[in-house]
Amino acid sequence: MKRYEHYINATAAAPSTGRYFASRNPYTGEDWAELAEGDATDVDRAVGAAATAFDGEWRRLTASARGRLLVRLADLIEEEAPRLAEIEVTDNGKLLAEMGAQTRYIAEWYRYYGGLADKIEGSVIPSDKPAFFNYTKYEPLGVIAMITPWNSPLLLLTWKLAPALAAGNTAVIKPSEFTSASTLEFVKLIEQAGFPPGVVNVITGFGREAGSALVDHPDVAKVAFTGSDLSGQKIYENAAAGIKHVSLELGGKSPNIVFEDADLEAAVMGAISGIFAATGQTCIAGSRLLLQRSIHDRFVKRLVEVAREARIGDPMDASTNVGPVTTEAQYNKVLEYIDIARSEGATCVLGGGPCTGPGAKGGQFVEPTVFTGVNNTMRIAQEEVFGPVLAIIPFDDEEEAIAIGNDVVYGLAAGIWTSDMGRSLRMADRLRAGTIWVNTYRALSYTTPFGGFKRSGLGRENGLEAIKQYCSVKSVWIATQTSTANPFVMR
Ligand code: NAD
């Protein structure tokens, strides 16, 4: 079995506990790697290295030089993308086709933010006070803690790391305990690109120990987190003790809303990719399908007809459509939600159980599952399942679609399918979500801000917005005429 250590100051570092834990391949059911189990002592070493690097050679580089390093890293990522994708698939069981496209695309984030590094401009303020020159500048925050989940480890790390490095920060990463290997392989490319040691460090381990020690560390300036809303809430509370900056990318229960005037075949494909891609294990899953009542029955018939054909199997195989569920806990949770939906009175029209067919091997497979007759108050409509389970809810008109669409605690994304331009704009205005898709689903880019409303999170990743979230604004006042007036005499 391959053994991975922590990565501190560009060196492999054994855990102070001497303990390691296994990473399991969700398709074969076999442990394939072991990882250092980090604790507060290890976290302290990593934050120390990042703090020293922040004040060292890294701080003295010009913004343009930082940008060039990021662009060089992008070239190395492109060369290594296929290997990194295979490691991710071995760890999380998502399709090689998806992870391959993702790891290749990641390079573009480093190019984009590499280009932005020397364009974070402050301004000269036209002051109301005479005899002052007053300007602002953007400065890096310091050491950023980056805590990532298991579903898209390198992509979701990149959304944090690329803008943070472009702005001049340093980082300590705590990847998910289920998928740490790709991050540890990736950081070797950072070293190869020529970044000074200590700029990026990795501590592996569990959230309750390594993760919380990182959030609590007094020398961490910001916590950038992607994961579940409950972990996000805990991290927000803990970070508050140190008045730290926090960004949270959390869960979702996104509505995918189809009107009778839509291109229905396109909407069927959008609904299927919205929920069954990545085995439903994406924060943006279109897990509530809202269908206008007049098209409900024929839409469901066609959706089931297409979804039934999904090939379940080895995620490394290019012909597979649906892979295993990543973790055992998640597998049990998805099956539990299927039972809950049945007990709440929803009707299962496809799937509805574990999949044990020939393609399933030793893995944790759940059949693509569709429920009709769902009412938005049911738990299957309100709670994030994070699996291949679709809840279909009928509606009559725009007002009802908006009311149902917004009636959840989350607000990450929403899809609208209609041929009426005015309707798409009205809906886009009134749906409370950070991303709205019209006649498409799942489009994302480094150019475009992404993040949640309500319990889906705080702050934005990607686009121009993201880089300033890794900066502090400083205001500088310079008197252009010195004053000898007595400060105790008010004038
Ligand atoms: P999780 O919250 O269980 O874990 C995420 C990370 O946080 C892991 O590295 C974990 O070790 C760490 N962690 C957990 N508790 C912690 C604590 N108290 N202090 C510090 N670190 C802690 O989430 P997960 O199961 O890995 O991922 C699935 C969740 O992530 C889903 O809810 C999904 O919607 C969400 N997600 C959101 C986005 C987004 O961008 N909005 C993207 C992907 C996934």
PDB file of N, CA and C in Angstrom, residues 4-75:
ATOM      1  N   TYR A   4       1.419   7.923   2.406  1.00  0.00           N
ATOM      2  CA  TYR A   4       1.596   9.368   2.239  1.00  0.00           C
ATOM      3  C   TYR A   4       1.814  10.025   3.608  1.00  0.00           C
ATOM      4  N   GLU A   5       2.813  10.942   3.643  1.00  0.00           N
ATOM      5  CA  GLU A   5       3.068  11.728   4.854  1.00  0.00           C
ATOM      6  C   GLU A   5       2.422  13.108   4.687  1.00  0.00           C
ATOM      7  N   HIS A   6       2.471  13.924   5.736  1.00  0.00           N
ATOM      8  CA  HIS A   6       2.088  15.332   5.577  1.00  0.00           C
ATOM      9  C   HIS A   6       3.111  16.002   4.646  1.00  0.00           C
ATOM     10  N   TYR A   7       2.797  17.213   4.217  1.00  0.00           N
ATOM     11  CA  TYR A   7       3.714  17.963   3.364  1.00  0.00           C
ATOM     12  C   TYR A   7       3.909  19.329   4.020  1.00  0.00           C
ATOM     13  N   ILE A   8       5.080  19.501   4.659  1.00  0.00           N
ATOM     14  CA  ILE A   8       5.345  20.739   5.396  1.00  0.00           C
ATOM     15  C   ILE A   8       6.669  21.320   4.910  1.00  0.00           C
ATOM     16  N   ASN A   9       6.645  22.583   4.514  1.00  0.00           N
ATOM     17  CA  ASN A   9       7.860  23.245   4.050  1.00  0.00           C
ATOM     18  C   ASN A   9       8.512  22.485   2.892  1.00  0.00           C
ATOM     19  N   ALA A  10       7.691  21.990   1.980  1.00  0.00           N
ATOM     20  CA  ALA A  10       8.136  21.249   0.792  1.00  0.00           C
ATOM     21  C   ALA A  10       8.854  19.940   1.137  1.00  0.00           C
ATOM     22  N   THR A  11       8.536  19.376   2.297  1.00  0.00           N
ATOM     23  CA  THR A  11       9.165  18.119   2.710  1.00  0.00           C
ATOM     24  C   THR A  11       8.099  17.188   3.262  1.00  0.00           C
ATOM     25  N   ALA A  12       8.260  15.883   2.977  1.00  0.00           N
ATOM     26  CA  ALA A  12       7.337  14.895   3.555  1.00  0.00           C
ATOM     27  C   ALA A  12       7.598  14.838   5.054  1.00  0.00           C
ATOM     28  N   ALA A  13       6.534  14.905   5.863  1.00  0.00           N
ATOM     29  CA  ALA A  13       6.711  14.948   7.321  1.00  0.00           C
ATOM     30  C   ALA A  13       5.826  13.893   7.976  1.00  0.00           C
ATOM     31  N   ALA A  14       6.448  13.039   8.786  1.00  0.00           N
ATOM     32  CA  ALA A  14       5.700  11.976   9.476  1.00  0.00           C
ATOM     33  C   ALA A  14       4.812  12.594  10.551  1.00  0.00           C
ATOM     34  N   PRO A  15       3.676  11.957  10.862  1.00  0.00           N
ATOM     35  CA  PRO A  15       2.782  12.529  11.884  1.00  0.00           C
ATOM     36  C   PRO A  15       3.371  12.354  13.284  1.00  0.00           C
ATOM     37  N   SER A  16       3.159  13.351  14.133  1.00  0.00           N
ATOM     38  CA  SER A  16       3.729  13.254  15.486  1.00  0.00           C
ATOM     39  C   SER A  16       3.094  12.102  16.259  1.00  0.00           C
ATOM     40  N   THR A  17       1.866  11.733  15.900  1.00  0.00           N
ATOM     41  CA  THR A  17       1.196  10.614  16.588  1.00  0.00           C
ATOM     42  C   THR A  17       1.773   9.270  16.157  1.00  0.00           C
ATOM     43  N   GLY A  18       2.436   9.220  14.993  1.00  0.00           N
ATOM     44  CA  GLY A  18       2.913   7.951  14.441  1.00  0.00           C
ATOM     45  C   GLY A  18       1.778   7.129  13.831  1.00  0.00           C
ATOM     46  N   ARG A  19       0.581   7.710  13.801  1.00  0.00           N
ATOM     47  CA  ARG A  19      -0.576   6.939  13.299  1.00  0.00           C
ATOM     48  C   ARG A  19      -0.880   7.261  11.828  1.00  0.00           C
ATOM     49  N   TYR A  20      -1.399   6.242  11.136  1.00  0.00           N
ATOM     50  CA  TYR A  20      -1.818   6.398   9.729  1.00  0.00           C
ATOM     51  C   TYR A  20      -3.226   5.817   9.591  1.00  0.00           C
ATOM     52  N   PHE A  21      -3.964   6.308   8.615  1.00  0.00           N
ATOM     53  CA  PHE A  21      -5.290   5.734   8.367  1.00  0.00           C
ATOM     54  C   PHE A  21      -5.410   5.385   6.880  1.00  0.00           C
ATOM     55  N   ALA A  22      -6.340   4.480   6.561  1.00  0.00           N
ATOM     56  CA  ALA A  22      -6.414   3.954   5.196  1.00  0.00           C
ATOM     57  C   ALA A  22      -7.376   4.756   4.337  1.00  0.00           C
ATOM     58  N   SER A  23      -7.079   4.798   3.035  1.00  0.00           N
ATOM     59  CA  SER A  23      -8.024   5.352   2.076  1.00  0.00           C
ATOM     60  C   SER A  23      -8.529   4.189   1.222  1.00  0.00           C
ATOM     61  N   ARG A  24      -9.855   4.126   1.059  1.00  0.00           N
ATOM     62  CA  ARG A  24     -10.472   2.978   0.385  1.00  0.00           C
ATOM     63  C   ARG A  24     -10.925   3.344  -1.018  1.00  0.00           C
ATOM     64  N   ASN A  25     -10.714   2.410  -1.934  1.00  0.00           N
ATOM     65  CA  ASN A  25     -11.236   2.566  -3.297  1.00  0.00           C
ATOM     66  C   ASN A  25     -12.716   2.158  -3.263  1.00  0.00           C
ATOM     67  N   PRO A  26     -13.635   3.090  -3.520  1.00  0.00           N
ATOM     68  CA  PRO A  26     -15.054   2.761  -3.347  1.00  0.00           C
ATOM     69  C   PRO A  26     -15.589   1.783  -4.398  1.00  0.00           C
ATOM     70  N   TYR A  27     -14.850   1.602  -5.488  1.00  0.00           N
ATOM     71  CA  TYR A  27     -15.314   0.636  -6.493  1.00  0.00           C
ATOM     72  C   TYR A  27     -14.909  -0.791  -6.118  1.00  0.00           C
ATOM     73  N   THR A  28     -13.640  -0.969  -5.721  1.00  0.00           N
ATOM     74  CA  THR A  28     -13.184  -2.333  -5.395  1.00  0.00           C
ATOM     75  C   THR A  28     -13.476  -2.685  -3.944  1.00  0.00           C
ATOM     76  N   GLY A  29     -13.682  -1.666  -3.115  1.00  0.00           N
ATOM     77  CA  GLY A  29     -13.882  -1.900  -1.689  1.00  0.00           C
ATOM     78  C   GLY A  29     -12.575  -2.193  -0.964  1.00  0.00           C
ATOM     79  N   GLU A  30     -11.433  -1.978  -1.650  1.00  0.00           N
ATOM     80  CA  GLU A  30     -10.136  -2.292  -1.023  1.00  0.00           C
ATOM     81  C   GLU A  30      -9.403  -1.025  -0.601  1.00  0.00           C
ATOM     82  N   ASP A  31      -8.672  -1.124   0.510  1.00  0.00           N
ATOM     83  CA  ASP A  31      -7.813  -0.017   0.931  1.00  0.00           C
ATOM     84  C   ASP A  31      -6.635   0.035  -0.034  1.00  0.00           C
ATOM     85  N   TRP A  32      -6.292   1.247  -0.493  1.00  0.00           N
ATOM     86  CA  TRP A  32      -5.196   1.314  -1.466  1.00  0.00           C
ATOM     87  C   TRP A  32      -4.050   2.240  -1.026  1.00  0.00           C
ATOM     88  N   ALA A  33      -4.277   3.107  -0.038  1.00  0.00           N
ATOM     89  CA  ALA A  33      -3.218   4.027   0.401  1.00  0.00           C
ATOM     90  C   ALA A  33      -3.387   4.282   1.890  1.00  0.00           C
ATOM     91  N   GLU A  34      -2.284   4.691   2.539  1.00  0.00           N
ATOM     92  CA  GLU A  34      -2.437   5.117   3.938  1.00  0.00           C
ATOM     93  C   GLU A  34      -1.867   6.508   4.110  1.00  0.00           C
ATOM     94  N   LEU A  35      -2.530   7.239   5.020  1.00  0.00           N
ATOM     95  CA  LEU A  35      -2.240   8.666   5.167  1.00  0.00           C
ATOM     96  C   LEU A  35      -1.921   9.013   6.606  1.00  0.00           C
ATOM     97  N   ALA A  36      -1.069  10.016   6.761  1.00  0.00           N
ATOM     98  CA  ALA A  36      -0.682  10.463   8.102  1.00  0.00           C
ATOM     99  C   ALA A  36      -1.907  11.020   8.825  1.00  0.00           C
ATOM    100  N   GLU A  37      -2.058  10.645  10.089  1.00  0.00           N
ATOM    101  CA  GLU A  37      -3.186  11.169  10.883  1.00  0.00           C
ATOM    102  C   GLU A  37      -2.702  12.379  11.666  1.00  0.00           C
ATOM    103  N   GLY A  38      -3.093  13.546  11.213  1.00  0.00           N
ATOM    104  CA  GLY A  38      -2.583  14.788  11.796  1.00  0.00           C
ATOM    105  C   GLY A  38      -3.276  15.173  13.088  1.00  0.00           C
ATOM    106  N   ASP A  39      -2.546  15.895  13.937  1.00  0.00           N
ATOM    107  CA  ASP A  39      -3.134  16.448  15.162  1.00  0.00           C
ATOM    108  C   ASP A  39      -2.671  17.898  15.325  1.00  0.00           C
ATOM    109  N   ALA A  40      -2.953  18.468  16.491  1.00  0.00           N
ATOM    110  CA  ALA A  40      -2.642  19.893  16.701  1.00  0.00           C
ATOM    111  C   ALA A  40      -1.143  20.175  16.578  1.00  0.00           C
ATOM    112  N   THR A  41      -0.295  19.208  16.965  1.00  0.00           N
ATOM    113  CA  THR A  41       1.158  19.428  16.868  1.00  0.00           C
ATOM    114  C   THR A  41       1.571  19.563  15.408  1.00  0.00           C
ATOM    115  N   ASP A  42       1.038  18.668  14.567  1.00  0.00           N
ATOM    116  CA  ASP A  42       1.368  18.724  13.131  1.00  0.00           C
ATOM    117  C   ASP A  42       0.842  20.025  12.515  1.00  0.00           C
ATOM    118  N   VAL A  43      -0.379  20.387  12.907  1.00  0.00           N
ATOM    119  CA  VAL A  43      -0.979  21.621  12.379  1.00  0.00           C
ATOM    120  C   VAL A  43      -0.103  22.816  12.746  1.00  0.00           C
ATOM    121  N   ASP A  44       0.397  22.822  13.973  1.00  0.00           N
ATOM    122  CA  ASP A  44       1.230  23.940  14.420  1.00  0.00           C
ATOM    123  C   ASP A  44       2.504  24.035  13.576  1.00  0.00           C
ATOM    124  N   ARG A  45       3.086  22.882  13.227  1.00  0.00           N
ATOM    125  CA  ARG A  45       4.302  22.898  12.376  1.00  0.00           C
ATOM    126  C   ARG A  45       3.964  23.467  10.993  1.00  0.00           C
ATOM    127  N   ALA A  46       2.839  23.043  10.459  1.00  0.00           N
ATOM    128  CA  ALA A  46       2.476  23.480   9.100  1.00  0.00           C
ATOM    129  C   ALA A  46       2.132  24.969   9.076  1.00  0.00           C
ATOM    130  N   VAL A  47       1.386  25.428  10.078  1.00  0.00           N
ATOM    131  CA  VAL A  47       1.032  26.858  10.114  1.00  0.00           C
ATOM    132  C   VAL A  47       2.305  27.685  10.341  1.00  0.00           C
ATOM    133  N   GLY A  48       3.206  27.160  11.152  1.00  0.00           N
ATOM    134  CA  GLY A  48       4.489  27.848  11.388  1.00  0.00           C
ATOM    135  C   GLY A  48       5.249  28.014  10.068  1.00  0.00           C
ATOM    136  N   ALA A  49       5.281  26.931   9.273  1.00  0.00           N
ATOM    137  CA  ALA A  49       6.001  26.991   7.983  1.00  0.00           C
ATOM    138  C   ALA A  49       5.331  28.014   7.054  1.00  0.00           C
ATOM    139  N   ALA A  50       4.003  28.024   7.057  1.00  0.00           N
ATOM    140  CA  ALA A  50       3.275  28.952   6.174  1.00  0.00           C
ATOM    141  C   ALA A  50       3.463  30.397   6.637  1.00  0.00           C
ATOM    142  N   ALA A  51       3.502  30.601   7.961  1.00  0.00           N
ATOM    143  CA  ALA A  51       3.682  31.965   8.496  1.00  0.00           C
ATOM    144  C   ALA A  51       5.084  32.478   8.183  1.00  0.00           C
ATOM    145  N   THR A  52       6.085  31.589   8.310  1.00  0.00           N
ATOM    146  CA  THR A  52       7.464  31.990   7.998  1.00  0.00           C
ATOM    147  C   THR A  52       7.580  32.315   6.507  1.00  0.00           C
ATOM    148  N   ALA A  53       6.962  31.468   5.674  1.00  0.00           N
ATOM    149  CA  ALA A  53       7.030  31.704   4.223  1.00  0.00           C
ATOM    150  C   ALA A  53       6.342  33.016   3.853  1.00  0.00           C
ATOM    151  N   PHE A  54       5.265  33.342   4.560  1.00  0.00           N
ATOM    152  CA  PHE A  54       4.524  34.570   4.258  1.00  0.00           C
ATOM    153  C   PHE A  54       5.416  35.804   4.416  1.00  0.00           C
ATOM    154  N   ASP A  55       6.289  35.751   5.427  1.00  0.00           N
ATOM    155  CA  ASP A  55       7.158  36.912   5.675  1.00  0.00           C
ATOM    156  C   ASP A  55       8.504  36.800   4.979  1.00  0.00           C
ATOM    157  N   GLY A  56       8.713  35.739   4.207  1.00  0.00           N
ATOM    158  CA  GLY A  56      10.035  35.515   3.608  1.00  0.00           C
ATOM    159  C   GLY A  56      10.110  35.918   2.152  1.00  0.00           C
ATOM    160  N   GLU A  57      10.811  35.050   1.397  1.00  0.00           N
ATOM    161  CA  GLU A  57      11.063  35.315  -0.026  1.00  0.00           C
ATOM    162  C   GLU A  57       9.754  35.575  -0.801  1.00  0.00           C
ATOM    163  N   TRP A  58       8.715  34.852  -0.439  1.00  0.00           N
ATOM    164  CA  TRP A  58       7.398  34.972  -1.104  1.00  0.00           C
ATOM    165  C   TRP A  58       6.886  36.405  -1.037  1.00  0.00           C
ATOM    166  N   ARG A  59       7.035  37.030   0.134  1.00  0.00           N
ATOM    167  CA  ARG A  59       6.542  38.398   0.353  1.00  0.00           C
ATOM    168  C   ARG A  59       7.288  39.403  -0.512  1.00  0.00           C
ATOM    169  N   ARG A  60       8.579  39.036  -0.788  1.00  0.00           N
ATOM    170  CA  ARG A  60       9.410  39.992  -1.541  1.00  0.00           C
ATOM    171  C   ARG A  60       9.237  39.863  -3.060  1.00  0.00           C
ATOM    172  N   LEU A  61       8.569  38.779  -3.504  1.00  0.00           N
ATOM    173  CA  LEU A  61       8.331  38.644  -4.950  1.00  0.00           C
ATOM    174  C   LEU A  61       7.366  39.727  -5.412  1.00  0.00           C
ATOM    175  N   THR A  62       7.557  40.197  -6.620  1.00  0.00           N
ATOM    176  CA  THR A  62       6.563  41.139  -7.153  1.00  0.00           C
ATOM    177  C   THR A  62       5.298  40.357  -7.511  1.00  0.00           C
ATOM    178  N   ALA A  63       4.197  41.086  -7.639  1.00  0.00           N
ATOM    179  CA  ALA A  63       2.936  40.434  -8.019  1.00  0.00           C
ATOM    180  C   ALA A  63       3.079  39.773  -9.390  1.00  0.00           C
ATOM    181  N   SER A  64       3.822  40.401 -10.290  1.00  0.00           N
ATOM    182  CA  SER A  64       4.007  39.806 -11.628  1.00  0.00           C
ATOM    183  C   SER A  64       4.767  38.488 -11.523  1.00  0.00           C
ATOM    184  N   ALA A  65       5.758  38.442 -10.643  1.00  0.00           N
ATOM    185  CA  ALA A  65       6.536  37.202 -10.480  1.00  0.00           C
ATOM    186  C   ALA A  65       5.641  36.098  -9.900  1.00  0.00           C
ATOM    187  N   ARG A  66       4.761  36.457  -8.968  1.00  0.00           N
ATOM    188  CA  ARG A  66       3.808  35.456  -8.431  1.00  0.00           C
ATOM    189  C   ARG A  66       2.918  34.941  -9.554  1.00  0.00           C
ATOM    190  N   GLY A  67       2.476  35.852 -10.385  1.00  0.00           N
ATOM    191  CA  GLY A  67       1.613  35.472 -11.506  1.00  0.00           C
ATOM    192  C   GLY A  67       2.315  34.499 -12.440  1.00  0.00           C
ATOM    193  N   ARG A  68       3.599  34.753 -12.696  1.00  0.00           N
ATOM    194  CA  ARG A  68       4.341  33.853 -13.604  1.00  0.00           C
ATOM    195  C   ARG A  68       4.454  32.452 -13.011  1.00  0.00           C
ATOM    196  N   LEU A  69       4.645  32.379 -11.691  1.00  0.00           N
ATOM    197  CA  LEU A  69       4.713  31.053 -11.043  1.00  0.00           C
ATOM    198  C   LEU A  69       3.393  30.300 -11.223  1.00  0.00           C
ATOM    199  N   LEU A  70       2.285  31.032 -11.079  1.00  0.00           N
ATOM    200  CA  LEU A  70       0.962  30.393 -11.229  1.00  0.00           C
ATOM    201  C   LEU A  70       0.774  29.873 -12.655  1.00  0.00           C
ATOM    202  N   VAL A  71       1.236  30.639 -13.624  1.00  0.00           N
ATOM    203  CA  VAL A  71       1.088  30.211 -15.024  1.00  0.00           C
ATOM    204  C   VAL A  71       1.969  28.982 -15.295  1.00  0.00           C
ATOM    205  N   ARG A  72       3.173  28.984 -14.692  1.00  0.00           N
ATOM    206  CA  ARG A  72       4.036  27.806 -14.858  1.00  0.00           C
ATOM    207  C   ARG A  72       3.361  26.567 -14.233  1.00  0.00           C
ATOM    208  N   LEU A  73       2.747  26.774 -13.081  1.00  0.00           N
ATOM    209  CA  LEU A  73       2.036  25.659 -12.430  1.00  0.00           C
ATOM    210  C   LEU A  73       0.925  25.132 -13.349  1.00  0.00           C
ATOM    211  N   ALA A  74       0.240  26.037 -14.029  1.00  0.00           N
ATOM    212  CA  ALA A  74      -0.847  25.618 -14.930  1.00  0.00           C
ATOM    213  C   ALA A  74      -0.315  24.666 -16.009  1.00  0.00           C
ATOM    214  N   ASP A  75       0.869  24.968 -16.547  1.00  0.00           N
ATOM    215  CA  ASP A  75       1.437  24.096 -17.592  1.00  0.00           C
ATOM    216  C   ASP A  75       1.749  22.705 -17.025  1.00  0.00           C
TER     217      ASP A  75
END
